[in-house]
XYZ file of N, CA and C in Angstrom:
582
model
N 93.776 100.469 113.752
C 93.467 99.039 113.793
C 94.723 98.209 114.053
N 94.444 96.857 114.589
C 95.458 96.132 114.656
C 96.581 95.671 113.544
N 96.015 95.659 112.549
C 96.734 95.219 111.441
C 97.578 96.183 110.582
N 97.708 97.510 111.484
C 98.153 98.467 110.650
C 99.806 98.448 110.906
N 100.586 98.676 110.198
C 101.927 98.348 109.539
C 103.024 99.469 109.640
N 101.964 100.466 109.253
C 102.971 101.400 109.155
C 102.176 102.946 109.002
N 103.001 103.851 109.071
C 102.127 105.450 109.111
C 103.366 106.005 108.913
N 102.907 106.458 107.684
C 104.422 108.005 107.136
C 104.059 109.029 107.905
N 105.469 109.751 108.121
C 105.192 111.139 109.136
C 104.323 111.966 109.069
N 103.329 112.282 107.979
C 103.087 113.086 107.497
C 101.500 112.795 107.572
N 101.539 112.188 107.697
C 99.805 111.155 107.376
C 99.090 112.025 108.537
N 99.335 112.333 109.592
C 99.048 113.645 110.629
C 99.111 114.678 110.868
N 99.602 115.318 110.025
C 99.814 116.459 110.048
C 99.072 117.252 109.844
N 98.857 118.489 110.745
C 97.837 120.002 110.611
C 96.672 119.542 111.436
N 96.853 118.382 111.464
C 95.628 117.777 112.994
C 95.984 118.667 114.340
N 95.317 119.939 114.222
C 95.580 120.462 115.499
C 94.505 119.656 116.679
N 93.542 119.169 116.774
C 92.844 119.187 117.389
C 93.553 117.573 118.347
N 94.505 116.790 117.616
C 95.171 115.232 117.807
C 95.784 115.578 119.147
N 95.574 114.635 120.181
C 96.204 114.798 121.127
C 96.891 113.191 121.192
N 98.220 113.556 121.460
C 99.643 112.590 121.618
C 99.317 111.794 123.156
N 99.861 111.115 123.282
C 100.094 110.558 124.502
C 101.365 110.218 124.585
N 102.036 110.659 126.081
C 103.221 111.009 126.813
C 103.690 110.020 127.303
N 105.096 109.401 126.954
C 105.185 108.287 127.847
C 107.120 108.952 127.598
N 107.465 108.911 128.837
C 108.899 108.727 128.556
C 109.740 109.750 127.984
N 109.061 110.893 127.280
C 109.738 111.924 127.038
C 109.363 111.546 125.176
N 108.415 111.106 125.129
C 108.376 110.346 123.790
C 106.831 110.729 123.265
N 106.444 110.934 122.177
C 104.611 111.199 122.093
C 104.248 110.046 120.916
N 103.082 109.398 121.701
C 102.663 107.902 121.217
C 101.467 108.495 120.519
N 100.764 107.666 119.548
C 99.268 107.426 119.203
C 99.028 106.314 119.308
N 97.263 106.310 119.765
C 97.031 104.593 119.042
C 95.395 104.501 119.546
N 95.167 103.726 120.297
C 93.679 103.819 120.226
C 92.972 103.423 121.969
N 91.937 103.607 122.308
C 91.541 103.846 123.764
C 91.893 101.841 124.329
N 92.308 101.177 123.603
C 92.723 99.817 123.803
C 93.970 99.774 124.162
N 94.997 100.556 122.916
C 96.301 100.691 123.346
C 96.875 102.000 122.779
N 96.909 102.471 123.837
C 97.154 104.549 123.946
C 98.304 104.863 123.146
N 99.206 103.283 123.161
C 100.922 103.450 122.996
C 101.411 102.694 121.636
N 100.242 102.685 120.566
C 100.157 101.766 119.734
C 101.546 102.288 118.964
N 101.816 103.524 118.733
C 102.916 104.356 117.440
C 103.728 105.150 117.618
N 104.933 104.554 118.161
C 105.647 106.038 118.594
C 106.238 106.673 117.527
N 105.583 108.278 117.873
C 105.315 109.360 116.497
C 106.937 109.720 116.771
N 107.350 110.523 117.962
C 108.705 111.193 117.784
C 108.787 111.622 119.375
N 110.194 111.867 119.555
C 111.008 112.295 121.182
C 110.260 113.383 121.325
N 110.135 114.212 122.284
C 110.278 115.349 122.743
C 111.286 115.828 122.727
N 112.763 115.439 122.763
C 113.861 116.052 122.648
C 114.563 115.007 122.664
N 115.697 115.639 122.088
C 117.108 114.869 121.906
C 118.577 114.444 122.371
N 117.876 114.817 123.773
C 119.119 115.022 124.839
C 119.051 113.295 125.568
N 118.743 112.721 125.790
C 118.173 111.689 126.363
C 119.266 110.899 125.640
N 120.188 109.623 127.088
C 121.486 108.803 126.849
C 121.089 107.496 126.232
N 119.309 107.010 126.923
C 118.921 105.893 126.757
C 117.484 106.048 126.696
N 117.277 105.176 125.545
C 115.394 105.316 126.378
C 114.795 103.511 125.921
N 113.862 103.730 126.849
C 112.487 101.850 126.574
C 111.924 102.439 126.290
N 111.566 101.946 124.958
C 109.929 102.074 124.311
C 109.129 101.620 125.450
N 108.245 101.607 124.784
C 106.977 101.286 125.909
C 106.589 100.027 125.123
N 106.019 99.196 126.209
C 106.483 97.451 125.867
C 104.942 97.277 125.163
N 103.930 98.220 124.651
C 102.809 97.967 123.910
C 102.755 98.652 122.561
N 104.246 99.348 122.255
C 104.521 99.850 120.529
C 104.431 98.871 120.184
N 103.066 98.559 118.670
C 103.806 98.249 117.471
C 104.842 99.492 116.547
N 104.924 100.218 116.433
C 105.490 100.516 115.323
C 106.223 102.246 115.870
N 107.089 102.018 115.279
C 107.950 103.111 115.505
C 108.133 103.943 114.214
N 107.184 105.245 114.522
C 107.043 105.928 112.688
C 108.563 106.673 112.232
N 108.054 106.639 111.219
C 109.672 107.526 110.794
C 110.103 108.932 111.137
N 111.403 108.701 111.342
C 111.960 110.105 111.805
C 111.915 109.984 113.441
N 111.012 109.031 113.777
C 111.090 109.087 115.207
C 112.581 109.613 116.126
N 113.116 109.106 116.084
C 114.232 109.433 116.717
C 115.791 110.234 115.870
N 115.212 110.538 114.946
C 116.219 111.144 114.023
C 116.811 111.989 114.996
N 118.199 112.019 114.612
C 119.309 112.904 115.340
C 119.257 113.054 116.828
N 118.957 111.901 117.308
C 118.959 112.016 118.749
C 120.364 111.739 119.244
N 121.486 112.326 119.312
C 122.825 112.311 119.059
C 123.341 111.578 120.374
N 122.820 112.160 121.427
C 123.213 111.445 122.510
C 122.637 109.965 123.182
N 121.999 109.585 122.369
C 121.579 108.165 122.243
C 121.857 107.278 122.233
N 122.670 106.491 123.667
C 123.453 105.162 123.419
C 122.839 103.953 123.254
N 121.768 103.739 123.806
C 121.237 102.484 124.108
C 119.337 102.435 123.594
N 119.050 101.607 122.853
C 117.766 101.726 123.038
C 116.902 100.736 123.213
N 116.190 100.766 123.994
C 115.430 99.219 124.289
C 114.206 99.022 123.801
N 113.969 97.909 122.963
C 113.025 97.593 121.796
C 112.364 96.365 122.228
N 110.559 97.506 122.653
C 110.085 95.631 122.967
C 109.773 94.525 121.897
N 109.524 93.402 122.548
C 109.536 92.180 121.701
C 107.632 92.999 120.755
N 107.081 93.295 121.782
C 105.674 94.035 120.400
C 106.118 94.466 119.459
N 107.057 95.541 118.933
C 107.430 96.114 117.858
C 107.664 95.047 116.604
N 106.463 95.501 115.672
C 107.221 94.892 114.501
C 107.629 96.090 113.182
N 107.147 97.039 113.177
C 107.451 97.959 112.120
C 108.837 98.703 112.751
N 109.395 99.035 112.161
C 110.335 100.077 112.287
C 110.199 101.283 111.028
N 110.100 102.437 111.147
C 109.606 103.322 109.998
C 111.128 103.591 109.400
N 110.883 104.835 108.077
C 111.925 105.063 107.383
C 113.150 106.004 108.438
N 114.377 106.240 108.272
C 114.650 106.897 109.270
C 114.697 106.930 110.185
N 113.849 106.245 111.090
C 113.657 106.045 112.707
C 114.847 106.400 113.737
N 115.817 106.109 113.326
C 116.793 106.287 114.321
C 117.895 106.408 113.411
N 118.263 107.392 112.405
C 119.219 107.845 111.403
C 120.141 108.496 112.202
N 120.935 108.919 112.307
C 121.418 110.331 112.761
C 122.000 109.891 114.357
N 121.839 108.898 114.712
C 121.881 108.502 116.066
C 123.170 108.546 116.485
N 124.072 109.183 116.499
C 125.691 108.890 116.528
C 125.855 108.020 117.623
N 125.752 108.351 118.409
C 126.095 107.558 119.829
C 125.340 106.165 119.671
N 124.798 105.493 119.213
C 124.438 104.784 119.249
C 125.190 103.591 119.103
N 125.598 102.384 119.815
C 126.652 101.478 119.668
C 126.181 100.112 118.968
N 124.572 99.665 119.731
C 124.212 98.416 119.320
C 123.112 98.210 119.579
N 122.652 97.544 118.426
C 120.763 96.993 118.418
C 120.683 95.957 118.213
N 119.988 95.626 118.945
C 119.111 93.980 119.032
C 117.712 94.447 118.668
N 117.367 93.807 117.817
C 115.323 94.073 116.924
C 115.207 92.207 117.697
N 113.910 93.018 118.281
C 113.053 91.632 118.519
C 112.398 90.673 117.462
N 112.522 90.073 118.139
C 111.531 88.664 117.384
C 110.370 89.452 116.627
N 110.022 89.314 115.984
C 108.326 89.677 115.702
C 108.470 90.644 114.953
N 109.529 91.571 114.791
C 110.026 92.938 114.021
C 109.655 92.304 112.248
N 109.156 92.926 111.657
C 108.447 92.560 110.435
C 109.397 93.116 108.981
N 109.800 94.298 109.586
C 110.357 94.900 108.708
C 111.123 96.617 109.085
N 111.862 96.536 108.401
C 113.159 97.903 108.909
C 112.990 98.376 107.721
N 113.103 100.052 107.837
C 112.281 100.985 106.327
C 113.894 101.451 106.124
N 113.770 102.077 105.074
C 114.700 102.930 104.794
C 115.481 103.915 105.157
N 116.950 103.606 105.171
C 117.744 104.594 106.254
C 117.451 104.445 107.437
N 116.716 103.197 108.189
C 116.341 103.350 109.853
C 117.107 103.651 110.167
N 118.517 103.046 109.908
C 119.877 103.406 110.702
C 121.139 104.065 110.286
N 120.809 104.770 109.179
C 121.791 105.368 108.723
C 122.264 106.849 109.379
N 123.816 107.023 109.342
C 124.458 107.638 109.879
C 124.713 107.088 111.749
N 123.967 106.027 111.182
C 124.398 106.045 112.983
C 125.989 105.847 113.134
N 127.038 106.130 113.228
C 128.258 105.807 113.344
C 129.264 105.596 114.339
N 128.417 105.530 115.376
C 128.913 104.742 116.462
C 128.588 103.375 116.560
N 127.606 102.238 116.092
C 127.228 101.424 115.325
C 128.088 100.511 114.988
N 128.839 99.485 116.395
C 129.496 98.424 115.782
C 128.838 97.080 115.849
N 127.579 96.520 116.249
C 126.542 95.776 116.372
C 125.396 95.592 115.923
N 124.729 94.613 114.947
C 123.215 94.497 114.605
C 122.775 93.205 114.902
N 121.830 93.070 115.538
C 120.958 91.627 115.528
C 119.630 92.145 114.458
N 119.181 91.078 113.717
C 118.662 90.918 112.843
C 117.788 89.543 113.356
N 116.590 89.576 113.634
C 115.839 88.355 114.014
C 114.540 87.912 112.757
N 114.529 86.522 112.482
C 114.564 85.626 111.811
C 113.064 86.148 111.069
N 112.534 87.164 111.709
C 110.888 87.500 111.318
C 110.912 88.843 110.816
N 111.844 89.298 110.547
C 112.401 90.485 109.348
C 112.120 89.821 107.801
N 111.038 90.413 107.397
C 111.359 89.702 105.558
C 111.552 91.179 104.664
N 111.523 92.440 105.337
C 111.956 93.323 104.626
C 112.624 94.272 105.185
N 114.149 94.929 104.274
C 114.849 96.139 104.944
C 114.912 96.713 104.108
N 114.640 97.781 104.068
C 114.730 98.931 103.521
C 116.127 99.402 102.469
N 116.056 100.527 101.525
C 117.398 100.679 101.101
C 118.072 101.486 102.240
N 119.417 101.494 101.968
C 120.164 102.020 102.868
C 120.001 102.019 104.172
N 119.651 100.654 104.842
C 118.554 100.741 105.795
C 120.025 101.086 107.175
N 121.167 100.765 107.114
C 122.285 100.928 107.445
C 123.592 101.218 106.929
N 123.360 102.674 106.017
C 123.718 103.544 105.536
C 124.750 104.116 106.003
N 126.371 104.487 106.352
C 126.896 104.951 106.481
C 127.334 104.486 108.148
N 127.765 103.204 108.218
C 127.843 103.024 109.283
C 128.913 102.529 109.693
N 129.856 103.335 109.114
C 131.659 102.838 108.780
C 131.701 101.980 110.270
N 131.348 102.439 111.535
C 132.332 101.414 112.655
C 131.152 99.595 112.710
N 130.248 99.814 111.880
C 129.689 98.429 111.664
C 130.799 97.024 111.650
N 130.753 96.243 112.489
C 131.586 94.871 112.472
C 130.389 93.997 112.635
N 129.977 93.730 112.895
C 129.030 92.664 113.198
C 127.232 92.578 112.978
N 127.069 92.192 112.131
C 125.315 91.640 111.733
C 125.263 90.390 112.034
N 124.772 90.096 112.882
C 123.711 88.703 113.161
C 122.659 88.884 112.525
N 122.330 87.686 111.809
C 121.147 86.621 111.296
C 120.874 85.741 111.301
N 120.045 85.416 111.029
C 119.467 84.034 111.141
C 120.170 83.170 110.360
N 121.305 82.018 110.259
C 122.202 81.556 109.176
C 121.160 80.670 108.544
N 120.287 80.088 109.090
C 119.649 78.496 108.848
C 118.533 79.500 107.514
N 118.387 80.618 107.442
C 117.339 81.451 106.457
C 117.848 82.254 105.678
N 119.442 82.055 105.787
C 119.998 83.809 105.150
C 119.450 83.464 103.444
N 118.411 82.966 102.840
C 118.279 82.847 101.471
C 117.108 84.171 101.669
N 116.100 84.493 102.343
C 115.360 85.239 102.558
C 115.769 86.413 102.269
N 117.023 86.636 102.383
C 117.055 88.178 101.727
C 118.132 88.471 100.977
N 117.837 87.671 100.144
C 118.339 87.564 98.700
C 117.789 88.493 97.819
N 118.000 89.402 97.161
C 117.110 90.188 96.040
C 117.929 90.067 94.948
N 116.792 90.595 93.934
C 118.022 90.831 92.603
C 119.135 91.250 92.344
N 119.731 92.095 93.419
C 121.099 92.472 93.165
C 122.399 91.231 93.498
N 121.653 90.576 94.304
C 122.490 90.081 95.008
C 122.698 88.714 93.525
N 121.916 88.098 93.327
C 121.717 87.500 91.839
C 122.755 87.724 90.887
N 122.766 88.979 90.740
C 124.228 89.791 89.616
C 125.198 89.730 90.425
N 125.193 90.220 91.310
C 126.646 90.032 92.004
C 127.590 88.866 92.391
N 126.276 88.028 92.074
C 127.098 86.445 91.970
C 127.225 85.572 90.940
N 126.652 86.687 89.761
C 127.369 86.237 88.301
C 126.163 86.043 87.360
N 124.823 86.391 87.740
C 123.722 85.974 86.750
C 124.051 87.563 85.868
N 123.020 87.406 84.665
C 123.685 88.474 83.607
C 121.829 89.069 84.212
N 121.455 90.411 84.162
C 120.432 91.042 84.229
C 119.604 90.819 82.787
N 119.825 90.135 82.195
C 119.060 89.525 81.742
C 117.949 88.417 81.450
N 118.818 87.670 82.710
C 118.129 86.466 82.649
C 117.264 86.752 84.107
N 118.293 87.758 85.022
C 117.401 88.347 85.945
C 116.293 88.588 85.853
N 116.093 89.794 84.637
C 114.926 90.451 84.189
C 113.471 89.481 84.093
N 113.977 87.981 83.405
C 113.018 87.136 82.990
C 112.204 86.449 84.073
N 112.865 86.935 85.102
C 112.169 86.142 86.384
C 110.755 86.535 87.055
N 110.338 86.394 87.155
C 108.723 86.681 87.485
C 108.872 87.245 89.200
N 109.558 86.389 89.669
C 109.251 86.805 91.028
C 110.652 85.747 91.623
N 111.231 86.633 92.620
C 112.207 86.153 93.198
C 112.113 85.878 94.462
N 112.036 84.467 95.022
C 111.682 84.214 96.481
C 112.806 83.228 97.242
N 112.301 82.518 98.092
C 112.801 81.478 98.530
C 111.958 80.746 99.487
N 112.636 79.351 99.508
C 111.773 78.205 100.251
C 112.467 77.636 101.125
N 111.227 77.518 102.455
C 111.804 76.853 103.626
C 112.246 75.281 103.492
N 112.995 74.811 103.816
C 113.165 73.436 104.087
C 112.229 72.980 104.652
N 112.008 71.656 103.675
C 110.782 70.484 104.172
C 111.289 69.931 105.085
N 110.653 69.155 106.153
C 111.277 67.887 106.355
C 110.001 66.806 105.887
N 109.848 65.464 106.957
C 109.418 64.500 106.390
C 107.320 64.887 106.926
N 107.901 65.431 107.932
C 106.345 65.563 108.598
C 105.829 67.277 107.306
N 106.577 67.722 107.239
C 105.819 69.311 106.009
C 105.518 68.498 104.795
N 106.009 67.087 104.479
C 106.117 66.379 103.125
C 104.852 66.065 103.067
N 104.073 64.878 104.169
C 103.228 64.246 104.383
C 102.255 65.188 104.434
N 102.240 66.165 105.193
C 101.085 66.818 105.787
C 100.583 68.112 103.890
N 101.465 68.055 103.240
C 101.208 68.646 101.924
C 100.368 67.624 100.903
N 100.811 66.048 101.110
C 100.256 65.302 100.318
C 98.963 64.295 100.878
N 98.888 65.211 102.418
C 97.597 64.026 103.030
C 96.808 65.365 103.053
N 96.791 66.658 103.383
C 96.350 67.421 104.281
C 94.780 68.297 103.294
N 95.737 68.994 101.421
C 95.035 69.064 100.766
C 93.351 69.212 100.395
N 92.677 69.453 100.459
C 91.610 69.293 100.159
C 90.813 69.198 98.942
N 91.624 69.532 97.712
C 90.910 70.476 96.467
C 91.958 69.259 95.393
């Protein structure tokens, strides 16, 4: 279905009868609407560069694990999942730009990549994963969104800027809020119904 988010590696497995669809040296699932909905994993790992195919949502985990010779990868603006792992192991890998619309980056997507001196980070990310860029000593540069960087704020970050985990603890839920202006003001106190 359309609304689906995400699929652990495993969620398929022993399906002998599942047939993949081939695009690129790459094996997709998804449905007789869009053939190319999930890219499951490479065919191999020799490959310098590769384009998704511009109708992925979601790139499952492990997908591209240890694809060593992997410099470049091109990520369409469809993609919004990125799975756990996805592209760990990637050494060669120098720099990523995540599209607009990217929802969320799982755990370890990018760890070990260590060729990795570039990240864009676009403004429609509200979740990354732990270690989601794990070991990525030649890392210099993350772009974000500056006008939102409160969005990914979590509890650690709270202690690390001097609250005691205690008072942490007491918090119900830790978020943040967009800036009003005068027209979000009005349209909250005319718009209402209840």
């Amino acid at each position: 279905p359309s609304t689906l988010r995400y699929v652990h590696r495993t969620a398929l497995e022993g399906m002998t009868a599942l047939q993949y669809n081939a695009y690129g040296g790459a094996l997709y699932l998804g449905t007789a609407d869009n053939p190319y909905f999930a890219l499951i994993k490479m065919k191999g790992t020799s490959f310098d560069s590769y384009s998704i195919h511009k109708d992925t949502k979601i790139i499952a985990e492990y997908a591209f694990q240890n694809a060593n010779n992997i410099t470049a990868i091109a990520i369409p603006d469809s993609v919004i999942s990125i799975g756990d792992r996805a592209f760990s192991g990637c050494s060669s890998l120098t720099s990523i730009t995540l599209p607009e619309g990217v929802t969320s980056i799982g755990n370890n997507a990018f760890s070990d990549c260590t060729s990795l001196t570039s990240v864009t980070i676009p403004k429609s990310v509200t979740s990354i994963g732990a270690w989601a860029f794990a070991a990525t000593d030649g890392l210099k540069e993350i772009k974000v969104d500056k006008d939102n960087l409160l969005q990914y704020v979590e509890a650690q970050d709270l202690r690390s800027y001097g609250l005691i985990p205690e008072i942490i603890g007491r918090l119900p839920v830790i978020t943040y809020l967009d800036h009003l202006d005068r027209d979000a003001l009005k349209r909250i106190l005319v718009e209402p119904k209840n």
